mmCIF file of N, CA and C in Angstrom:
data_model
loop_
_atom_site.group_PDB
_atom_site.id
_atom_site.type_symbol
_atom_site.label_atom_id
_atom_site.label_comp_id
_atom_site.label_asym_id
_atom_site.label_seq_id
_atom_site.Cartn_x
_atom_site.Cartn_y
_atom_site.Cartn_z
ATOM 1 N N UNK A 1098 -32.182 28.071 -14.993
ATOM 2 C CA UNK A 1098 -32.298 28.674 -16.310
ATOM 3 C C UNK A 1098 -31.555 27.806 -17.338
ATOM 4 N N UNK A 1099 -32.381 27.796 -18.229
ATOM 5 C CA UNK A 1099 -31.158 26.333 -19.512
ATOM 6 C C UNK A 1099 -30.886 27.627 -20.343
ATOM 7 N N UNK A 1100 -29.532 26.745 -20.807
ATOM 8 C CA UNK A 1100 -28.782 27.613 -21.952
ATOM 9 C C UNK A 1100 -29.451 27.500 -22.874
ATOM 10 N N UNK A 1101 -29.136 27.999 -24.295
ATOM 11 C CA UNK A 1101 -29.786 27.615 -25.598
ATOM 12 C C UNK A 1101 -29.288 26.056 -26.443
ATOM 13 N N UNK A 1102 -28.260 26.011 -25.916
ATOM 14 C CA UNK A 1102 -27.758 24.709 -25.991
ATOM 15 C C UNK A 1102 -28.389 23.490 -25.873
ATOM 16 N N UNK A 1103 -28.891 23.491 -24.784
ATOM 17 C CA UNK A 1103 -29.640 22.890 -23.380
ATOM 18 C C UNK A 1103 -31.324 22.663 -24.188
ATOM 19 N N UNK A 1104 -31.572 24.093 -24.460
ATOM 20 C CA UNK A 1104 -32.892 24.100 -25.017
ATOM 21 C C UNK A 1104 -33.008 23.542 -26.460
ATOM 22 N N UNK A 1105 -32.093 23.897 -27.324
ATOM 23 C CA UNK A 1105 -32.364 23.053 -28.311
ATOM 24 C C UNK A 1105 -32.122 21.431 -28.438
ATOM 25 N N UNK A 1106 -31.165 21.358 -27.584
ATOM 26 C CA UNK A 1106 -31.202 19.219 -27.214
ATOM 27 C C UNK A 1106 -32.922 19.633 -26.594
ATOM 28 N N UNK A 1107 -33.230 19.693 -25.649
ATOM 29 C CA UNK A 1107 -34.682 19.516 -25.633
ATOM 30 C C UNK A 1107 -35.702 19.559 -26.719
ATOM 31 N N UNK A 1108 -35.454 20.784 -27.339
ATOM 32 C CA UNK A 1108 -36.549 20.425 -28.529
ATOM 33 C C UNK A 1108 -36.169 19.219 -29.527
ATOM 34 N N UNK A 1109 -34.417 18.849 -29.785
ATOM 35 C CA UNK A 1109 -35.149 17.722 -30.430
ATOM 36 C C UNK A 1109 -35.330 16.695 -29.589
ATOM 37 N N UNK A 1110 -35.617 16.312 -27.868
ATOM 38 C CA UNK A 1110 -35.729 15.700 -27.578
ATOM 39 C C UNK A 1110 -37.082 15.152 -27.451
ATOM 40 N N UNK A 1111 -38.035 16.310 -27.609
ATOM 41 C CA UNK A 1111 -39.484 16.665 -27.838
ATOM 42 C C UNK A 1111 -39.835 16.291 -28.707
ATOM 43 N N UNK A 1112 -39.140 16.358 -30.038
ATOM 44 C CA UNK A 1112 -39.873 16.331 -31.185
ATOM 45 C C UNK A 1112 -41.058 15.172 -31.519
ATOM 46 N N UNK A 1113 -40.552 14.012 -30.963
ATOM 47 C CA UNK A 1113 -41.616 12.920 -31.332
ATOM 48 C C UNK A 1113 -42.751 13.002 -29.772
ATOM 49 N N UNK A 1114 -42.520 13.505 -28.791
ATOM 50 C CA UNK A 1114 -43.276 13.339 -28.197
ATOM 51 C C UNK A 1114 -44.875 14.235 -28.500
ATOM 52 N N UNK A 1115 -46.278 13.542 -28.135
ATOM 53 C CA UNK A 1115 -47.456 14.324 -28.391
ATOM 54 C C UNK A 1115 -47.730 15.190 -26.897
ATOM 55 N N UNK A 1116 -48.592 16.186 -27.207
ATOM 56 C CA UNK A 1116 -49.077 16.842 -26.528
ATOM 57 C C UNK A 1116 -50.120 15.611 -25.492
ATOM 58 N N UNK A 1117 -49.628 16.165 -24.081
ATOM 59 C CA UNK A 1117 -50.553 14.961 -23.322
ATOM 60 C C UNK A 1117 -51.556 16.277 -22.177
ATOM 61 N N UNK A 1118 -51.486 17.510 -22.552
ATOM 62 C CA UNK A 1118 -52.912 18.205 -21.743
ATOM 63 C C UNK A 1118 -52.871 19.830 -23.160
ATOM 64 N N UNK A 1119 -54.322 19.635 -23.016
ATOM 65 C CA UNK A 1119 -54.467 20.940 -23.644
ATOM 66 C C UNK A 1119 -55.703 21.927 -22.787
ATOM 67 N N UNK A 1120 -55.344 23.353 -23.203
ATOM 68 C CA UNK A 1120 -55.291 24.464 -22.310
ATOM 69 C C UNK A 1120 -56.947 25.372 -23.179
ATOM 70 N N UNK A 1121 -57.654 25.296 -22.626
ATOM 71 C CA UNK A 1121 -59.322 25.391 -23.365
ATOM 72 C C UNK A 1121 -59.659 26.856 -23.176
ATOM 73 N N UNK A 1122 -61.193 26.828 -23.389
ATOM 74 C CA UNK A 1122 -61.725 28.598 -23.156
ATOM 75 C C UNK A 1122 -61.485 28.635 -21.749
ATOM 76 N N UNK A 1123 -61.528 27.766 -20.572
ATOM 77 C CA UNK A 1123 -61.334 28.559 -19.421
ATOM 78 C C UNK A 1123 -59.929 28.738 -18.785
ATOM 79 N N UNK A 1124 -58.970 28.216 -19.728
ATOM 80 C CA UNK A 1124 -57.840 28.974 -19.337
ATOM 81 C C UNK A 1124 -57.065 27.779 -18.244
ATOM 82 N N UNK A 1125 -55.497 28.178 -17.573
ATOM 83 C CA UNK A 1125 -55.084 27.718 -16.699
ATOM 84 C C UNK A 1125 -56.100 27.887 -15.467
ATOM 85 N N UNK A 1126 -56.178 26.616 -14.891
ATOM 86 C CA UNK A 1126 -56.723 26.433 -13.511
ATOM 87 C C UNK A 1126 -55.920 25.380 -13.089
ATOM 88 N N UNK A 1127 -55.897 25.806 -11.255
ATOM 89 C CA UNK A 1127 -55.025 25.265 -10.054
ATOM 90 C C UNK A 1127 -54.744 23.671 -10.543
ATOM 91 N N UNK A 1128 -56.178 22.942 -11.024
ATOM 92 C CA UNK A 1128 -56.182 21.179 -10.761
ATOM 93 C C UNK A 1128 -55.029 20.904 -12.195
ATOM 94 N N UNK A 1129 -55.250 21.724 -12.803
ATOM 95 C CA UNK A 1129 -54.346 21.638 -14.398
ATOM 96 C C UNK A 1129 -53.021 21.978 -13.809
ATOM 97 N N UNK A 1130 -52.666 23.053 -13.417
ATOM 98 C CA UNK A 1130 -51.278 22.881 -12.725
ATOM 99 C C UNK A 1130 -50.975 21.917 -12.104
ATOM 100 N N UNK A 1131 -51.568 21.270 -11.205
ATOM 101 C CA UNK A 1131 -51.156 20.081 -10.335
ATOM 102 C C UNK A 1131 -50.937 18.757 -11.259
ATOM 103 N N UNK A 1132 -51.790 18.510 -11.939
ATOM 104 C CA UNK A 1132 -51.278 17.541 -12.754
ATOM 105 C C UNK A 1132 -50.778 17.505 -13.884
ATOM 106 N N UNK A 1133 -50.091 18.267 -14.542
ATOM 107 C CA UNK A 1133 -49.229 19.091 -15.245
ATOM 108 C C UNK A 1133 -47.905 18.857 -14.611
ATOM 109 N N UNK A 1134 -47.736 19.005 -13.456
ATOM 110 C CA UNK A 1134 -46.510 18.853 -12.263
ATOM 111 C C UNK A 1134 -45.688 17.897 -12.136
ATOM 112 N N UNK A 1135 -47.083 17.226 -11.577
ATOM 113 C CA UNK A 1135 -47.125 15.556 -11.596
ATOM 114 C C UNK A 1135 -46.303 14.965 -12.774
ATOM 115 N N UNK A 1136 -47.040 15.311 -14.013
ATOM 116 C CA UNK A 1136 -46.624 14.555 -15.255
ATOM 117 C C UNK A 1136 -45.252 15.271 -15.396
ATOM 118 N N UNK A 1137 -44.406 16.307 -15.483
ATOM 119 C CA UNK A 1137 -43.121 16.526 -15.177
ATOM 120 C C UNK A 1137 -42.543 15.631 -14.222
ATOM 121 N N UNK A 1138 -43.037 15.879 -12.930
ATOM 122 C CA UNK A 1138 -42.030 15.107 -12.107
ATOM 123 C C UNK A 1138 -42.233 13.421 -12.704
ATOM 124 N N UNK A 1139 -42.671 13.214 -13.493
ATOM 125 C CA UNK A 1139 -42.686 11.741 -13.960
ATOM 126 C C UNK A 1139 -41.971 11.458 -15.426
ATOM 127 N N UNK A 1140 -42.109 12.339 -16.371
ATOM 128 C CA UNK A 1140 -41.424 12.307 -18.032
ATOM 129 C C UNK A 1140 -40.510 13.486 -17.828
ATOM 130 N N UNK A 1141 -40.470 14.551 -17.201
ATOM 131 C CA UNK A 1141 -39.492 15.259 -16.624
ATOM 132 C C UNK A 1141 -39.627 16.640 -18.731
ATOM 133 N N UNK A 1142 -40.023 16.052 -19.693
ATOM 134 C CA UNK A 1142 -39.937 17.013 -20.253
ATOM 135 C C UNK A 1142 -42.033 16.404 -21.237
ATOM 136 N N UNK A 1143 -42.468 17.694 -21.556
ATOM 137 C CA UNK A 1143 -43.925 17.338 -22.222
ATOM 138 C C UNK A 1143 -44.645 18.609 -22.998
ATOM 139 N N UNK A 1144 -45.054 18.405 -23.690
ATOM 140 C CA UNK A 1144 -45.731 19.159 -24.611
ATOM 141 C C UNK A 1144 -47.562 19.360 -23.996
ATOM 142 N N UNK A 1145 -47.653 21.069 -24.271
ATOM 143 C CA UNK A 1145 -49.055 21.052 -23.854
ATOM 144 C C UNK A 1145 -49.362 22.128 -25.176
ATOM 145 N N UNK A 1146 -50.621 21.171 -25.833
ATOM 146 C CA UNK A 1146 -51.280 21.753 -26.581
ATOM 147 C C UNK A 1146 -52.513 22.940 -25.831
ATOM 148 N N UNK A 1147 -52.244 24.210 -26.592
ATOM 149 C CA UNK A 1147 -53.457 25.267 -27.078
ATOM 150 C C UNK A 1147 -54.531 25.230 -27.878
ATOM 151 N N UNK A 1148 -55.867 25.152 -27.427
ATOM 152 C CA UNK A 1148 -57.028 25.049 -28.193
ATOM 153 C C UNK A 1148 -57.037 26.645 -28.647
ATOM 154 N N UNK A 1149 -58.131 26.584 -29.929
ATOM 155 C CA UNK A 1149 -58.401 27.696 -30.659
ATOM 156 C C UNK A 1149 -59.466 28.293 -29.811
ATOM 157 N N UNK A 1150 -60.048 27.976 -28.723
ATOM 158 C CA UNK A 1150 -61.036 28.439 -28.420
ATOM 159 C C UNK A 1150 -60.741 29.112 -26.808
ATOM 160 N N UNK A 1151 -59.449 28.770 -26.466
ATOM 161 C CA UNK A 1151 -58.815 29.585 -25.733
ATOM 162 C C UNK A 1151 -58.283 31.080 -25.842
ATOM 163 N N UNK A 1152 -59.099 31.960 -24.680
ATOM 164 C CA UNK A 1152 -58.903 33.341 -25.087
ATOM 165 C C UNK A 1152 -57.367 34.174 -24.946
ATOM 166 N N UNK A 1153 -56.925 33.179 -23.527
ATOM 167 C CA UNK A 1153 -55.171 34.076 -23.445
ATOM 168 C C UNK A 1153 -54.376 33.913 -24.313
ATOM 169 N N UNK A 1154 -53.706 34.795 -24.038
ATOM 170 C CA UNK A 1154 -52.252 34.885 -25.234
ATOM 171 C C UNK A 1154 -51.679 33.185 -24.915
ATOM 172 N N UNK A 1155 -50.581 32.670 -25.878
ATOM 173 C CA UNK A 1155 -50.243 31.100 -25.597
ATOM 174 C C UNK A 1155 -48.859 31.576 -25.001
ATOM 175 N N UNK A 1156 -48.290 32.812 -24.718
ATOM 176 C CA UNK A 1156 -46.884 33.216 -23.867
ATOM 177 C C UNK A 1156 -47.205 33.192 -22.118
ATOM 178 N N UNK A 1157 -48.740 33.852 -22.385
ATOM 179 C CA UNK A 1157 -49.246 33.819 -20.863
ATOM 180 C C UNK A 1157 -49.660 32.661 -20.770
ATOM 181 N N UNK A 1158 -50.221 32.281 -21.290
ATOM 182 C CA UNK A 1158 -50.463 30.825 -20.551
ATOM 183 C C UNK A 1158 -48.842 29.731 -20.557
ATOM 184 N N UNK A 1159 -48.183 29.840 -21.127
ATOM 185 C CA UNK A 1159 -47.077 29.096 -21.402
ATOM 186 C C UNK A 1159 -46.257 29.720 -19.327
ATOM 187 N N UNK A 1160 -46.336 30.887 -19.203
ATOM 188 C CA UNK A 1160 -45.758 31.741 -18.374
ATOM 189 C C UNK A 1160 -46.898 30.888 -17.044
ATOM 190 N N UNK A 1161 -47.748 31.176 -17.125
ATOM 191 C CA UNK A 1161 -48.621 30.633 -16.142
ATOM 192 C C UNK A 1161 -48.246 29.072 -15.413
ATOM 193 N N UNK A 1162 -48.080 28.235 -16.686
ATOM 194 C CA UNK A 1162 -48.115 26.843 -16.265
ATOM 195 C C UNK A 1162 -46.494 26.263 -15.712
ATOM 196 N N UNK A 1163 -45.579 27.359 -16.332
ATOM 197 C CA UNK A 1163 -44.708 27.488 -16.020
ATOM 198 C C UNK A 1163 -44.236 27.862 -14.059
ATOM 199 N N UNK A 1164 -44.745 28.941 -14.016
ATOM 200 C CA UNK A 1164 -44.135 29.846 -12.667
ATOM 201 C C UNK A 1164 -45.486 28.547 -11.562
ATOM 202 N N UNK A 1165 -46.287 28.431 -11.965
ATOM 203 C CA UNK A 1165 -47.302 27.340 -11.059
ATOM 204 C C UNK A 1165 -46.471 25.807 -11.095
ATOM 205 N N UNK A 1166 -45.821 25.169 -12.017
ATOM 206 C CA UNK A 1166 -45.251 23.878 -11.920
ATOM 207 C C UNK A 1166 -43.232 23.930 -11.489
ATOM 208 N N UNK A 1167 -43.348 25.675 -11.384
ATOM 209 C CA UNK A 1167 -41.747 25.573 -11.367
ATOM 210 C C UNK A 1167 -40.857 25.099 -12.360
ATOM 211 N N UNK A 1168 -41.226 25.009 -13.656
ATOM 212 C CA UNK A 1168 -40.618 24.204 -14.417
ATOM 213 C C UNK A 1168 -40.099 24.897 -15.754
ATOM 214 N N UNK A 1169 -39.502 25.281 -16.284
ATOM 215 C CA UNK A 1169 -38.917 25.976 -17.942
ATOM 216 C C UNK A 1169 -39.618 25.545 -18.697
ATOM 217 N N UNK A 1170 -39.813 26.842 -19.783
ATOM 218 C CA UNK A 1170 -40.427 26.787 -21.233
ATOM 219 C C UNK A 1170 -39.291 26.463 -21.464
ATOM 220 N N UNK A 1171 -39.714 25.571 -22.675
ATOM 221 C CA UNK A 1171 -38.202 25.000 -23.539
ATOM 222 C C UNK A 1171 -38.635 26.031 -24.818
ATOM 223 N N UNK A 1172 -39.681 25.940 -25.410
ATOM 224 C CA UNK A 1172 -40.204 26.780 -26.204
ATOM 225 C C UNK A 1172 -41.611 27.052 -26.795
ATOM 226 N N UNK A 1173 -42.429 27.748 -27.469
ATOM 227 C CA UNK A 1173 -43.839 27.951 -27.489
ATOM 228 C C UNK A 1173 -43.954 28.108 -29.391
ATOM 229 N N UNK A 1174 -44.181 26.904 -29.805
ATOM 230 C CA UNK A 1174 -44.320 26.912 -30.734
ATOM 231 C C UNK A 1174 -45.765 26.768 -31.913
ATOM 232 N N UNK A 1175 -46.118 27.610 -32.468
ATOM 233 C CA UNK A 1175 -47.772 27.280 -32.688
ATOM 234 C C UNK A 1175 -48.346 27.609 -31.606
ATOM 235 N N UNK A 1176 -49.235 26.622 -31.610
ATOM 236 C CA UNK A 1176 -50.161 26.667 -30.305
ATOM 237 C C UNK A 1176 -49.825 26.089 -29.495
ATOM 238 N N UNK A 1177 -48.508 25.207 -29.199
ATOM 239 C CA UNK A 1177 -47.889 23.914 -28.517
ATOM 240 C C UNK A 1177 -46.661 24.685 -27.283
ATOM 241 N N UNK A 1178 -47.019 24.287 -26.307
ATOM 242 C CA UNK A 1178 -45.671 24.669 -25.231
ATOM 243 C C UNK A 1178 -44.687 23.497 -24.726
ATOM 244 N N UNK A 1179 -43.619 23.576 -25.188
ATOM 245 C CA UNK A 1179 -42.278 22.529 -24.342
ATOM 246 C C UNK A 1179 -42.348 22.687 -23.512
ATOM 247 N N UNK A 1180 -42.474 22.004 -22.098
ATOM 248 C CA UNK A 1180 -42.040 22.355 -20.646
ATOM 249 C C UNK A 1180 -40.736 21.230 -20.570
ATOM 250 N N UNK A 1181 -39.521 21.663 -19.439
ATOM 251 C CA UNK A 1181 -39.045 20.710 -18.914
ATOM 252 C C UNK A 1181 -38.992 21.174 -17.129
ATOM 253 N N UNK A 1182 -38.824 20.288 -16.884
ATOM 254 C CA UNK A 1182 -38.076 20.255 -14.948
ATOM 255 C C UNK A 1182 -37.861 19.220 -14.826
ATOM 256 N N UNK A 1183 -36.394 19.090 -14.359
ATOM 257 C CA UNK A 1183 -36.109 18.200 -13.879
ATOM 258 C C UNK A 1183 -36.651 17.303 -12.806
ATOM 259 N N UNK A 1184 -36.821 15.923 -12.991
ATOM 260 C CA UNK A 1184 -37.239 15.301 -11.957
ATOM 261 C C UNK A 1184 -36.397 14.858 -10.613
ATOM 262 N N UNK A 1185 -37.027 14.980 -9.555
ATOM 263 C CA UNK A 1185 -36.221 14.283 -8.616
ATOM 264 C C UNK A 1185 -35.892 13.034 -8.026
ATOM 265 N N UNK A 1186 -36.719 11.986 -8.611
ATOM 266 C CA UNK A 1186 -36.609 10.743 -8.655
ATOM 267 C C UNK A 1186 -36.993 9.900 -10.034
ATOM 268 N N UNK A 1187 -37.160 10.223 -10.876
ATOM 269 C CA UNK A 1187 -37.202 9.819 -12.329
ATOM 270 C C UNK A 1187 -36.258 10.354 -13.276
ATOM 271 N N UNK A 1188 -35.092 10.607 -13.229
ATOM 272 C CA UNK A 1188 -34.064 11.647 -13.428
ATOM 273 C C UNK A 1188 -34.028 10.699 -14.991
ATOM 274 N N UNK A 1189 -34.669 10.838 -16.027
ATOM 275 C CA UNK A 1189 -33.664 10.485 -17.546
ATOM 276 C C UNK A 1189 -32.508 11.269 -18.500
ATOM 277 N N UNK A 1190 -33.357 12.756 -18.572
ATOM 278 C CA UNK A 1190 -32.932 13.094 -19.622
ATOM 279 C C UNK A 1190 -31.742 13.666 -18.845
ATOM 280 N N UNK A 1191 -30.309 14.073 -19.924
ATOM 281 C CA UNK A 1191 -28.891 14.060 -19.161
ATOM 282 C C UNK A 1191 -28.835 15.589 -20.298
ATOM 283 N N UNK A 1192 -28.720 16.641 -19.133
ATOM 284 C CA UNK A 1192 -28.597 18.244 -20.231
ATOM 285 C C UNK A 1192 -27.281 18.315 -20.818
ATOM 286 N N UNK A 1193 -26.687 18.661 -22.095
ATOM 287 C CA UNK A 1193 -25.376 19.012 -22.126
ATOM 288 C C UNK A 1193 -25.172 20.156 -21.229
#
């Protein structure tokens, strides 16, 4: 669980980074979690954009991609979700 501390060094650690997967009308599916994962265990923190044409709420889906990659909302902003998890062999970012 990150503190708020924790979470706000992440968001501005986010700030310049772009959204590298976005979440469509059919919603979270298994292959999107997996490489979603992947790309954590590799940049360890990433932004996933929400299309307008996606029907779930962006908390459930934020919750979804979350509890499937094991990894923390940093935060759900707009249509945009922070994820972080730490990596286990690409270790950069250092939490206060």
């Amino acid at each position: 669980m990150l503190t708020n501390k924790q979470k706000q060094f992440l968001r501005s650690e986010s700030h310049h980074i772009k959204p590298i997967f976005q979440v469509g009308k059919d919603g979270v599916n298994e292959n999107m979690v997996t490489q979603i994962g992947e790309a954590l265990e590799k940049r360890e923190l990433i932004k996933v954009s929400i299309l307008q044409n996606c029907s779930e709420d962006k908390n459930v889906v934020a919750e979804q991609i979350s509890d499937g990659t094991d990894s923390e909302v940093v935060q759900v902003i707009g249509s945009t979700i922070i994820l972080y998890k730490e990596s286990t062999d690409h270790k950069e970012i250092k939490l206060p």
